[in-house]
Coordinates of C-alpha atoms and ligand atoms in Angstrom, one line a residue:
Chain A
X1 CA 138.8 297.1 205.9
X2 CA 140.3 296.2 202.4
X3 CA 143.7 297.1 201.5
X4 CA 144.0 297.4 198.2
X5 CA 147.1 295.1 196.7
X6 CA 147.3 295.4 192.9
X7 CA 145.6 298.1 190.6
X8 CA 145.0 297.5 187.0
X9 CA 143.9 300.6 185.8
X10 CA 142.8 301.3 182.1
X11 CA 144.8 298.7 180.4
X12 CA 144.9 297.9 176.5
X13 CA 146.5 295.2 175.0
X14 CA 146.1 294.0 171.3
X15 CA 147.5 291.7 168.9
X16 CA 148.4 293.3 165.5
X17 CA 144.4 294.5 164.9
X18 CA 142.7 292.3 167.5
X19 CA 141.9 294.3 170.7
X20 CA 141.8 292.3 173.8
X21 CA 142.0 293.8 176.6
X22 CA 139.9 297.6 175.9
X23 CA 140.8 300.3 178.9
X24 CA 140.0 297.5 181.8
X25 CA 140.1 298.9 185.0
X26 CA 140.5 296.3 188.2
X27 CA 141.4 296.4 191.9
X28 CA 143.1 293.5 194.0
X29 CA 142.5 293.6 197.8
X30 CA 145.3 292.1 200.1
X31 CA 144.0 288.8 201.5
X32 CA 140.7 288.3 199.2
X33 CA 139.9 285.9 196.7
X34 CA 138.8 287.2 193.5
X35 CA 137.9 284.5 190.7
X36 CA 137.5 285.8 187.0
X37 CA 135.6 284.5 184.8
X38 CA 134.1 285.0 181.2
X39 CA 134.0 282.9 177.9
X40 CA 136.7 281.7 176.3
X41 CA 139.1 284.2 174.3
X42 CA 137.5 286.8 176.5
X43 CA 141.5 288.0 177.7
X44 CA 141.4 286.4 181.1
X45 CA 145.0 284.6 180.7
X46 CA 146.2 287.5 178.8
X47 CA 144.9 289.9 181.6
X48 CA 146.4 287.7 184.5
X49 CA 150.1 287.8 182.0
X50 CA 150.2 291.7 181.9
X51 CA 149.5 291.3 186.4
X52 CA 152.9 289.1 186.6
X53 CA 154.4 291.2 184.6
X54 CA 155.2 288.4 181.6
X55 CA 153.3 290.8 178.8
X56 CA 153.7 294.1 178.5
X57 CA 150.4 295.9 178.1
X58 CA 150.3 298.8 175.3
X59 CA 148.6 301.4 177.4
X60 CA 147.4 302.6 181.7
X61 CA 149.1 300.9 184.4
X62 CA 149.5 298.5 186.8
X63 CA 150.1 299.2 190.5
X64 CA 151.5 296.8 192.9
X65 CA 151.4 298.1 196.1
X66 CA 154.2 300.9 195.9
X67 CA 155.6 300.1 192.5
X68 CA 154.0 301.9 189.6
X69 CA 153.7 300.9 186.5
X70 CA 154.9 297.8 186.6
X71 CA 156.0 297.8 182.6
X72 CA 158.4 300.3 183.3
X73 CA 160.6 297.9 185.3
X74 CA 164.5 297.3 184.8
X75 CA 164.9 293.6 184.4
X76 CA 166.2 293.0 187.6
X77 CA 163.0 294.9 189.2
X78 CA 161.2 292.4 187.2
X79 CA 162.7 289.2 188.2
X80 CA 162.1 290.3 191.9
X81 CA 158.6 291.3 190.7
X82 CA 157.4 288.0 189.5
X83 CA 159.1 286.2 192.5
X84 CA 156.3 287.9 194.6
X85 CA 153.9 285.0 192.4
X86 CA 153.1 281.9 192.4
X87 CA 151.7 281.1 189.0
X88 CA 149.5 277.6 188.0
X89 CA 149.4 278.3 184.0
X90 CA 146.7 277.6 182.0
X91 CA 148.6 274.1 180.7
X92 CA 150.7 273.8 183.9
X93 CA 154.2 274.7 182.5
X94 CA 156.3 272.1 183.8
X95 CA 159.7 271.8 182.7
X96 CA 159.5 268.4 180.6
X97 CA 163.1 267.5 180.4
X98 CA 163.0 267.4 184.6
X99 CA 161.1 265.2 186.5
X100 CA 158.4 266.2 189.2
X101 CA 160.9 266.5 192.3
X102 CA 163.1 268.8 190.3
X103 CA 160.5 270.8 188.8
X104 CA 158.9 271.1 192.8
X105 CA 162.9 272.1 193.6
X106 CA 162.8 275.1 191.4
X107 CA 159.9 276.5 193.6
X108 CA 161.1 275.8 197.2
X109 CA 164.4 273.5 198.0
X110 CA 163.5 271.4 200.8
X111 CA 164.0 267.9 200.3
X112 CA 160.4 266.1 201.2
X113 CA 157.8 267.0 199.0
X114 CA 155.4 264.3 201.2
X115 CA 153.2 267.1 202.6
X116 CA 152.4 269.5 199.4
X117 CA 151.8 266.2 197.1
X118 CA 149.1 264.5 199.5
X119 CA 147.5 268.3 199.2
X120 CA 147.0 267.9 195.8
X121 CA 146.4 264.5 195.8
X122 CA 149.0 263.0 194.0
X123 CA 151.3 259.7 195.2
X124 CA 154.6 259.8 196.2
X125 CA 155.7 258.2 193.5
X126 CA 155.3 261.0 190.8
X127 CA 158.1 262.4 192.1
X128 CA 160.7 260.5 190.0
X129 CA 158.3 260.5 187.1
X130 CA 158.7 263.0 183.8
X131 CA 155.6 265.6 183.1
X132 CA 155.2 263.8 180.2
X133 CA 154.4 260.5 182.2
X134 CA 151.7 262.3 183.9
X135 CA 147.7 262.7 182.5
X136 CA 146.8 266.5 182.4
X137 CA 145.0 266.4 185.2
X138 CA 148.1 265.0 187.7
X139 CA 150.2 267.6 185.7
X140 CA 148.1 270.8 186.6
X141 CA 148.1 269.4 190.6
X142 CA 152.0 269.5 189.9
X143 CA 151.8 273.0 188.6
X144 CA 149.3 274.0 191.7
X145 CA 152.3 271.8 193.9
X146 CA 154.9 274.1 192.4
X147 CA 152.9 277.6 193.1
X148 CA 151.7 277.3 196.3
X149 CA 155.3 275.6 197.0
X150 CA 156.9 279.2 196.6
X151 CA 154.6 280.4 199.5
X152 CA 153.7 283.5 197.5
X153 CA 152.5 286.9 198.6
X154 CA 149.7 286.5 195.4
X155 CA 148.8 283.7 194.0
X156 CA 147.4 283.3 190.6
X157 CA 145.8 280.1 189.5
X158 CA 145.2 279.6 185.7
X159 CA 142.0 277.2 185.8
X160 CA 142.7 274.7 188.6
X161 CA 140.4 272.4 188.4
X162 CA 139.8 272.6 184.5
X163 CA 140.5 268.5 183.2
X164 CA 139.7 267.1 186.8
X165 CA 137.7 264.5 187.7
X166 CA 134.8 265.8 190.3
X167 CA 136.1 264.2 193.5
X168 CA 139.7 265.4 193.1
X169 CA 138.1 269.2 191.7
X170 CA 136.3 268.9 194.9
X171 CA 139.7 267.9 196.8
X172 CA 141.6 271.2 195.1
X173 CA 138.6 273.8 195.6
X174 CA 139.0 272.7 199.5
X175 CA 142.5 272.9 199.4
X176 CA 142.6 276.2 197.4
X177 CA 140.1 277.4 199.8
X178 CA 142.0 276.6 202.8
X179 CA 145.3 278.5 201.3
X180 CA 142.5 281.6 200.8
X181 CA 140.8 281.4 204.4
X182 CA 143.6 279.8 206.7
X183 CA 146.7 281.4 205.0
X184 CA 145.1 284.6 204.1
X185 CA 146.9 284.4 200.4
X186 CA 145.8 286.8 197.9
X187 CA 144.9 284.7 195.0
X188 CA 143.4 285.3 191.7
X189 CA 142.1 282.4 189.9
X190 CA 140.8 282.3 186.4
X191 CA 138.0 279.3 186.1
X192 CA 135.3 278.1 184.1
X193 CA 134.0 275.7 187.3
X194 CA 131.2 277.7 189.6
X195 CA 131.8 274.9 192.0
X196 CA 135.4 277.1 192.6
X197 CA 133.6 280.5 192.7
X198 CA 131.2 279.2 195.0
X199 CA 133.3 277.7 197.2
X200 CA 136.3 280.2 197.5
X201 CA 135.5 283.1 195.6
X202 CA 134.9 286.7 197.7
X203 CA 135.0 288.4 194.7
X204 CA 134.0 288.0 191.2
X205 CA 135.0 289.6 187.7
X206 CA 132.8 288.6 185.1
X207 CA 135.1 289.1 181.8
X208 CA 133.5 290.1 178.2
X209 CA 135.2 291.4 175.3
X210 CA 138.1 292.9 176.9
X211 CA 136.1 294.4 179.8
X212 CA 135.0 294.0 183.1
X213 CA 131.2 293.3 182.5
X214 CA 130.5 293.3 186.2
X215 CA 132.1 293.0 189.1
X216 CA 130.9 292.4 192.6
X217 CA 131.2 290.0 195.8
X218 CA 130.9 285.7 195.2
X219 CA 127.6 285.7 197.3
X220 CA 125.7 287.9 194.8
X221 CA 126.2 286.8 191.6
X222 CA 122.9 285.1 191.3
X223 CA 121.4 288.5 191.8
X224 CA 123.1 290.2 189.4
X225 CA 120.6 291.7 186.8
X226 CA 123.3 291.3 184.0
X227 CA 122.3 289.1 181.2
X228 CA 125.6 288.3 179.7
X229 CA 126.5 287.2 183.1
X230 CA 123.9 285.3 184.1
X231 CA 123.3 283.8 180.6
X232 CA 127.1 283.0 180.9
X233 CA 126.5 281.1 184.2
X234 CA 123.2 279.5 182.9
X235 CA 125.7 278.4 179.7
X236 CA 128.3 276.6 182.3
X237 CA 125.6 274.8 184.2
Chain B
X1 CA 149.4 304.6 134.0
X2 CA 148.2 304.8 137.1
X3 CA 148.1 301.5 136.8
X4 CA 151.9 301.1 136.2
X5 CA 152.6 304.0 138.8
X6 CA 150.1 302.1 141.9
X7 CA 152.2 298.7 141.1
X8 CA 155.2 300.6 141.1
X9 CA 154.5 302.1 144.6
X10 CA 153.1 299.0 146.2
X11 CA 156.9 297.4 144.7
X12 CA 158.7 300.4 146.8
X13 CA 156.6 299.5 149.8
X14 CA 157.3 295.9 149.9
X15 CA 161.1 296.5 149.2
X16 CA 161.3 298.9 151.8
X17 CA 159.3 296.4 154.2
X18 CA 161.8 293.6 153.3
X19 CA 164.6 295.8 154.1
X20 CA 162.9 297.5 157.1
X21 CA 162.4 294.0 158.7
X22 CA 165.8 292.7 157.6
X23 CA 167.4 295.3 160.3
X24 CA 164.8 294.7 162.2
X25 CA 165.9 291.3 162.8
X26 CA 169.8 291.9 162.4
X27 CA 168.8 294.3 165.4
X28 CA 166.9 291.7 167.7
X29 CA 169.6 289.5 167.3
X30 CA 172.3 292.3 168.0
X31 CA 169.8 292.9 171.5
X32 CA 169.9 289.0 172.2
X33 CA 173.8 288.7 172.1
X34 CA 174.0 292.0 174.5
X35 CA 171.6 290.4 176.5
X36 CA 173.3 287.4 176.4
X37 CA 177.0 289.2 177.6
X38 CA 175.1 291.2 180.3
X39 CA 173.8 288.0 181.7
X40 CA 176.9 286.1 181.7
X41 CA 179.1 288.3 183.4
X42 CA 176.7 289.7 186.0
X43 CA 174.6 286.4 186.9
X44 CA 174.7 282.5 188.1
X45 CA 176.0 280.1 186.0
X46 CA 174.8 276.9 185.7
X47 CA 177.6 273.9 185.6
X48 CA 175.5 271.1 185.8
X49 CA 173.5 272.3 182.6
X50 CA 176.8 273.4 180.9
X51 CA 178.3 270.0 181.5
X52 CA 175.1 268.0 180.1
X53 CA 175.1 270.1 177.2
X54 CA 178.7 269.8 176.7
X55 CA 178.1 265.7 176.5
X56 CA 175.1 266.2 174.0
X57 CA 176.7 268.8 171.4
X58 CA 179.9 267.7 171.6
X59 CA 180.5 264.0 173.0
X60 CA 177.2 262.8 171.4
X61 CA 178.2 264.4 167.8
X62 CA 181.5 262.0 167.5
X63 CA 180.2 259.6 166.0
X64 CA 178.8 262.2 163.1
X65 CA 182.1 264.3 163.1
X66 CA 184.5 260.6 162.3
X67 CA 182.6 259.4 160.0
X68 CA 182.4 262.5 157.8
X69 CA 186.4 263.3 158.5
X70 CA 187.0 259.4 157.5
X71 CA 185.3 259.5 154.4
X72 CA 186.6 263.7 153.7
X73 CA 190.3 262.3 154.0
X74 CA 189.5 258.9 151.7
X75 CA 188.0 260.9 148.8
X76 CA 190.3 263.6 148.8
X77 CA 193.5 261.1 148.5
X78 CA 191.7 258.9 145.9
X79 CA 190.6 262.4 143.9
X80 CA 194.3 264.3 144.0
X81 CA 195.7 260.8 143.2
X82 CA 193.9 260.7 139.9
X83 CA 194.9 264.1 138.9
X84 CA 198.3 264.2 140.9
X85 CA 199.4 261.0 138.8
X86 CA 198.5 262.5 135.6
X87 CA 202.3 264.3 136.2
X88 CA 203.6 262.2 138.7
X89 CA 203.2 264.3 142.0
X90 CA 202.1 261.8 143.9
X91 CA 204.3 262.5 147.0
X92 CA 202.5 265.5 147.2
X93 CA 199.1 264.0 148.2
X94 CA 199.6 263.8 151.4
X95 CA 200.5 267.7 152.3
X96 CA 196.9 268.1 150.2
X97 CA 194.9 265.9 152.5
X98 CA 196.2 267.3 155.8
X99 CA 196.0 270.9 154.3
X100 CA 192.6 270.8 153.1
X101 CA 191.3 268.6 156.2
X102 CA 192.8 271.1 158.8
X103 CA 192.4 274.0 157.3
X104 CA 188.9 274.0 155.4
X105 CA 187.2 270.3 155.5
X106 CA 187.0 269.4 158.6
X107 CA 185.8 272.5 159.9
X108 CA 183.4 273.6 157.5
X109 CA 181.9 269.7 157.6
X110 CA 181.9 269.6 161.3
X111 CA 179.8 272.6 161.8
X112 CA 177.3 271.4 159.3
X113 CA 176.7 268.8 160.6
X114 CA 176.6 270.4 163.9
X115 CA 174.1 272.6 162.8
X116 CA 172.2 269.8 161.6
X117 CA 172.6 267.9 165.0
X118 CA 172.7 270.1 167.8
X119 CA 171.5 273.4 166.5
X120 CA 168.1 272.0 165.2
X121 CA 167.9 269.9 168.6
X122 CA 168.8 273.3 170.4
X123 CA 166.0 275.5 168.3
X124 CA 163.4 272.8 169.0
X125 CA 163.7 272.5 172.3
X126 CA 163.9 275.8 173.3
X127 CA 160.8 276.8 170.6
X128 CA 158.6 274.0 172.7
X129 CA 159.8 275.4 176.0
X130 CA 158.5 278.9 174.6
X131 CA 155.5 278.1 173.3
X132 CA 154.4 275.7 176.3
X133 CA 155.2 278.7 178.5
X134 CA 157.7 277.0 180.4
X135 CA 160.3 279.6 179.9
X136 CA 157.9 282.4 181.3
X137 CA 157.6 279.9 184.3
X138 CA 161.0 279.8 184.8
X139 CA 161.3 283.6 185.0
X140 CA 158.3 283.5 187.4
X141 CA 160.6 280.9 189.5
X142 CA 163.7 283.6 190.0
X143 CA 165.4 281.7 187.2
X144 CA 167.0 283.8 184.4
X145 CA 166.4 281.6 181.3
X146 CA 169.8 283.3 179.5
X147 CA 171.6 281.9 182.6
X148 CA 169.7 278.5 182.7
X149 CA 169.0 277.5 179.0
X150 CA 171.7 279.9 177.0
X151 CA 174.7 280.8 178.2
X152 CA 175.4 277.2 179.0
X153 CA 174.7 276.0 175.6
X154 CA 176.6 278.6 173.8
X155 CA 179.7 278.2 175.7
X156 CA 179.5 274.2 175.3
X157 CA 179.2 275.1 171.4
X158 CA 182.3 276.7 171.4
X159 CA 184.5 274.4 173.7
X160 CA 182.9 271.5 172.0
X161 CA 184.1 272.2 168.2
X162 CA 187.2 272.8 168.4
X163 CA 187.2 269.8 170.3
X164 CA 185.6 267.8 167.7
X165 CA 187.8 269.2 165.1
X166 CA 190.7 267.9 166.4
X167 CA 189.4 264.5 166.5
X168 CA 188.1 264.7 162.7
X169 CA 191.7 266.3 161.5
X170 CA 193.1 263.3 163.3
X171 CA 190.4 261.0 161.6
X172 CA 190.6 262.6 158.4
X173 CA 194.3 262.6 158.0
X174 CA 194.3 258.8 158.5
X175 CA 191.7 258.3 156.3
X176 CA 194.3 259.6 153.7
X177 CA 196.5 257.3 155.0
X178 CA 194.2 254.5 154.9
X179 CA 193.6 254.7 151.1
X180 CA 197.3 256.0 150.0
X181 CA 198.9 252.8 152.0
X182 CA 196.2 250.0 151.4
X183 CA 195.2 251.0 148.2
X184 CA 198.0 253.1 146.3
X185 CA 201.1 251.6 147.9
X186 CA 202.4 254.4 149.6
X187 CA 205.6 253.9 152.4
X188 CA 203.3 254.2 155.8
X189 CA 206.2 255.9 157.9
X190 CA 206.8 257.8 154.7
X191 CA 203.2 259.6 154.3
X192 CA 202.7 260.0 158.2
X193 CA 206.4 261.8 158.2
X194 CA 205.6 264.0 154.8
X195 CA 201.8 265.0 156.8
X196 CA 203.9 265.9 160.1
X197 CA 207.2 267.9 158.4
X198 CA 204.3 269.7 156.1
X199 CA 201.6 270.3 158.2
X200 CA 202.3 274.1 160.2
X201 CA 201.0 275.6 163.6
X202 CA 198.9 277.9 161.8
X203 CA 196.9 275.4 159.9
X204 CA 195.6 273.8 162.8
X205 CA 194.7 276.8 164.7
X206 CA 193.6 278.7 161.8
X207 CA 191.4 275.6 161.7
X208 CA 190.7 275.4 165.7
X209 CA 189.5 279.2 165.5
X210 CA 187.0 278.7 162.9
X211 CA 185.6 275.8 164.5
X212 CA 185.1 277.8 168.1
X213 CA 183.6 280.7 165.7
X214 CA 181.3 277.8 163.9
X215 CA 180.3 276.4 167.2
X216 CA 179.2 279.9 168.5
X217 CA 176.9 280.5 165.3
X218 CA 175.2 276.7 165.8
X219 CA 174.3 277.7 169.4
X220 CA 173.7 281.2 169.3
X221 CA 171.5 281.1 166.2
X222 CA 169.6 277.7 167.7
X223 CA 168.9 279.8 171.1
X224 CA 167.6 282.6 169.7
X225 CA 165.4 281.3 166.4
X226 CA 163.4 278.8 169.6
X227 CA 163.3 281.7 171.9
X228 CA 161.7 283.7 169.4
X229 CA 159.3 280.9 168.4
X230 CA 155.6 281.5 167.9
X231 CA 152.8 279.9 167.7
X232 CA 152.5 276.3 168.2
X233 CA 154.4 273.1 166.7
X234 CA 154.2 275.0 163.3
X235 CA 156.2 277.6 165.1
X236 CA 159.0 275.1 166.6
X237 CA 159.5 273.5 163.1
X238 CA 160.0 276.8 161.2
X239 CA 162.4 278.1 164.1
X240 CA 163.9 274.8 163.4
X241 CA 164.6 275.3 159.8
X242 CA 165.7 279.4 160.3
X243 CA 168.5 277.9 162.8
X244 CA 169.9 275.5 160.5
X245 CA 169.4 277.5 157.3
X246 CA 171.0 280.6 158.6
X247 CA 173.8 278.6 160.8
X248 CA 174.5 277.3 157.9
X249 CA 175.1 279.8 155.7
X250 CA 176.8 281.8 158.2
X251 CA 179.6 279.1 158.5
X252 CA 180.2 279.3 155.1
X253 CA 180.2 283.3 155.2
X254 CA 182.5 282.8 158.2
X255 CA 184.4 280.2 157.0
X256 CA 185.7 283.0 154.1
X257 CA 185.7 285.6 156.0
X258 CA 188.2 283.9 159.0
X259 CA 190.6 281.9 155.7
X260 CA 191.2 285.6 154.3
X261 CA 192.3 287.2 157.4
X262 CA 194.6 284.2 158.7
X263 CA 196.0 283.8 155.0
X264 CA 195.6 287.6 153.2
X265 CA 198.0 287.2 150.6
Ligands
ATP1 N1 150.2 285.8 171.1 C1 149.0 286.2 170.7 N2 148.8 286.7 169.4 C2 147.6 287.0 168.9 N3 146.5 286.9 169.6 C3 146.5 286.4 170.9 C4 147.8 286.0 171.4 N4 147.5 285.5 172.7 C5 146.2 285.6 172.8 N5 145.6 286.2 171.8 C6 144.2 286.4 171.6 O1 143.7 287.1 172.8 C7 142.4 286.7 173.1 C8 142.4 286.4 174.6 O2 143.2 285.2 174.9 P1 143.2 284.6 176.4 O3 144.2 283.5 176.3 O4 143.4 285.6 177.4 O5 141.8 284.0 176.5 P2 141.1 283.3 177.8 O6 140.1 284.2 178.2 O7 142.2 282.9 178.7 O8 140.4 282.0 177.1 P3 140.4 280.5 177.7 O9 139.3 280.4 178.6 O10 140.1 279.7 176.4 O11 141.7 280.2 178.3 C9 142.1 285.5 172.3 O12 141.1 285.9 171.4 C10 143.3 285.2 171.5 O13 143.0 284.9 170.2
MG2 MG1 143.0 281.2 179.3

C-alpha cells in the first residue's frame, strides 16, 4: 500500500526564455526512496527547489499531504513547511563563518555530535574546524550530518556521493540506505552515481529536458526500452 | 522617416524601461524595509550576532573614523587660518573647526568611510551567503535570515555611528587644537574654552542624528544589494559596488536633506 506524500503536478518553471521544468507531473510515496536522475542542466536541482518550497514554480501545483499549493503559502506556513526537510544541497551549504559543531547546532542542539559524524565518516576533530578547512568531499558528509541531523519527515539529498572517494561513496550509499530501510524516511536524492540507485533506490525518475522521461521502480531500469535512458546509463558507466 | 520615427520609438521604449525598472527597484527596496519591520517586531532576535556585529562596524572602524577626524580638524584650522588672517579673525577659528566637524565633517566623513568599510564587507558577505545557497539553508533550518543576518546588522549600524561620531568630533576638534597651539601660537585653555562657550546642544545632535540616519543607509543598502545578489563572484562584486555607490550618495542626499530641516532659515 503506498501513500502518496507529495504531488507535483504539471509544474513549469523558466528563466527569462529558458524553459526548465515543461508541465512535469511526479508523485512521492510516504516511506519510498525515489532517486532522480538525468544529465546535467536537465532541472533536477531546480525541481527538488520548487518541492522545499525555496522557488516558486510559474505554473500547476505542489501538494504536500494536506497542504495545496504549496506557492501559495504565507511566510510563516512556509518556514514551518521547509522545517518538514532535511536538505543536503548540491555544494553542501554550510555556513562558512561557523565552524562544523555550530553549523551541526543549527540542525538539532544536542551537545555530542560523536554518533552522526562516525556515520558519515568524518573525525571528531572537524568539529572545531571552519567549512572552508574541509575538502568538498568532508564538506558534503557535513551537509548529509546536518540533514539527517533534523530527523526529517522527507529528506532530500542533492548528489551525496558526487566528489567522494569509492570507499567512503560506498560508506554513505549504506548509511543512506539504512536511514531509507531501518528509519523508513522519505527521501529523494538527486545523483549521477548508479551505485546509489542500485543500492537504495525503489523508485526511479529519469529527468530530460524538463520532463519526466520515464519513471518506474529501481529493479527495472535495465529493462526499460527507453533509449535516452538507457543511453544515459550506458553514458555514466 | 521611418527611419527617424523606428529610432524614435525604440528611444521611448528604453526610457520608459529605465523608468519602469527605476520604481521597480525603489519598490523592492520599499518591500525589503517592510519585511525587515515585520520581522523585527514579531520574531527572535539575535544578541550574540548583534553584539559581534556591533564590534566589527563600529569598534573595528575606529581606527578609520580618528584618523580622518584628526586630519578633518588639522586642515580645516591651517585653511581658515590662511584666509581668517587675511583680516585678523583669527579667534574665530576655533568656533569654525568645531562647527564644521560636528555638524557636517565628521559625519559626512564617518559614513563614507563606513560605507567603504562595513557596508562593502556587509554586501559581500551576504552576496556569497546568497549565491552559495547558504541563506536558503538557513530558511530550510527554521532560521529567518532577516532575524539572523539583518536586523542585527542594521541596528549595530545605527548604534554604532553615532558612536563613532562622537569620538571623531572629539578627535577632530583636537586636531584643531593641535595645529592652532603647536603651530599658530594659540592660548591652549583659551581655544578649548572659545570651542566649549561656542559650540551648542543642537550642533552635536543635529550631528548625532545624521550619523544614526548615515549608519542605517550603510547597513540597510549593504543587506539588501547581497541579498539580492546573482550569479556567482561577478554577482558579489557588483552588489558590492551598488552598496557603496548608492550608500554613498544617499549620505550626501541625506546629509542636505537632515542640515535643512534642523537649520531652515
Ligand atoms: N537562477 C537561474 N537563472 C537562469 N537559469 C537557471 C537558473 N538556475 C538554473 N537555471 C537553468 O536551469 C537548468 C536546470 O538547472 P539545474 O540546476 O536544475 O540542473 P541539474 O539538473 O541540477 O544539473 P546538475 O546535474 O549539473 O546539477 C539549467 O539549464 C540552468 O541553466
Ligand atoms: Mg543540480
Amino acid at each position: 500500500m503506498r501513500n502518496k506524500k507529495i504531488s507535483v503536478k504539471n509544474i513549469y518553471k523558466s528563466f527569462e526564455n529558458k524553459v526548465v521544468l515543461n508541465n512535469l507531473s511526479l508523485d512521492i510515496y510516504e516511506s519510498e526512496s525515489l532517486s532522480i536522475i538525468g544529465e546535467s542542466g536537465s532541472g533536477k536541482s531546480i525541481l527538488t527547489r520548487c518541492i522545499v518550497g525555496l522557488l516558486n514554480y510559474d505554473n500547476g501545483s505542489i501538494n504536500f499531504e494536506n497542504l495545496t499549493n504549496i506557492n501559495a503559502l504565507n511566510d510563516r506556513e512556509k518556514m514551518n513547511y521547509m522545517s518538514k526537510f532535511g536538505i543536503l544541497f548540491q555544494n553542501s551549504a554550510l555556513l562558512d563563518s561557523l565552524n562544523i559543531k555550530e553549523n551541526l547546532k543549527f540542525a538539532s542542539k544536542q551537545d555530542s555530535f560523536t554518533k552522526i559524524l562516525s556515520e558519515v565518516g568524518l573525525p571528531h576533530s572537524v568539529l572545531e574546524k571552519y567549512p572552508s578547512e574541509l575538502s568538498v568531499g568532508m564538506q558534503k558528509r557535513v551537509g548529509l550530518a546536518r540533514a539527517i541531523l533534523k530527523r526529517p519527515e522527507v529528506l532530500i539529498l542533492d548528489e551525496p556521493t558526487t566528489g567522494l572517494d569509492p570507499i567512503i561513496a560506498r560508506q554513505i550509499n549504506l548509511l543512506i540506505k539504512s536511514l531509507v530501510r531501518k528509519k523508513k524516511i522519505t527521501t529523494i536524492t538527486v545523483t549521477h552515481d548508479m551505485e546509489s540507485v542500485y543500492e537504495f533506490a525503489d523508485y526511479v525518475a529519469f529527468l530530460k529536458n524538463g520532463i519526466i522521461e520515464w519513471y518506474g521502480k529501481a529493479k527495472k531500469i535495465n529493462q526499460s526500452k527507453n533509449s535516452s535512458l538507457t543511453n544515459f546509463i550506458k553514458g555514466i558507466n | 522617416m521611418t527611419r527617424l520615427l523606428s529610432n524614435a520609438l525604440a528611444l521611448t521604449k528604453r526610457l520608459f524601461k529605465l523608468i519602469f525598472s527605476f520604481f521597480h527597484t525603489i519598490g523592492e527596496i520599499v518591500d525589503f524595509f517592510l519585511d525587515c519591520l515585520k520581522y523585527s517586531i514579531i520574531e527572535k532576535f539575535y544578541t550574540n550576532i548583534f553584539l559581534k556585529q556591533f564590534i566589527k562596524i563600529g569598534f573595528n572602524s575606529l581606527p578609520v573614523v580618528g584618523l580622518t577626524s584628526i586630519f578633518t580638524g588639522m586642515v580645516l584650522a591651517l585653511q581658515s587660518y590662511t584666509g581668517f588672517s587675511r583680516f585678523s579673525a583669527e579667534s574665530a577659528i576655533p568656533n569654525v573647526v568645531v562647527l564644521s566637524i560636528t555638524r557636517e565633517l565628521a559625519p559626512v566623513l564617518a559614513g563614507l568611510m563606513v560605507a567603504g568599510r562595513s557596508g562593502a564587507a556587509i554586501a559581500a558577505e551576504i552576496g556569497t551567503m546568497k549565491v552559495t545557497e547558504q541563506i536558503d539553508a538557513l530558511k530550510t533550518l527554521s532560521t529567518n535570515p532577516f532575524n539572523y543576518l539583518i536586523i542585527p546588522r542594521i541596528l549595530a549600524g545605527v548604534i554604532s555611528l553615532p558612536l563613532l561620531v562622537i569620538i571623531g568630533d572629539i578627535i577632530g576638534v583636537m586636531g584643531g587644537y593641535l595645529i592652532c597651539v603647536n603651530l599658530l601660537n594659540f592660548n591652549p585653555t583659551v581655544y578649548l574654552q572659545n570651542t566649549y562657550n561656542f559650540v551648542q546642544f543642537i550642533d552635536v545632535f543635529s550631528g548625532l542624528v545624521k550619523a544614526a540616519v548615515f549608519g542605517f543607509l550603510i547597513t540597510f543598502m549593504g543587506c539588501y544589494h547581497g541579498f539580492n545578489a546573482k550569479g556567482g563572484a561577478q554577482g558579489v562584486g557588483q552588489s558590492t559596488t551598488y552598496s557603496v555607490v548608492s550608500s554613498s550618495i544617499l549620505i550626501l542626499l541625506m546629509n542636505y536633506i537632515i542640515t535643512s530641516f534642523f537649520f531652515k532659515l
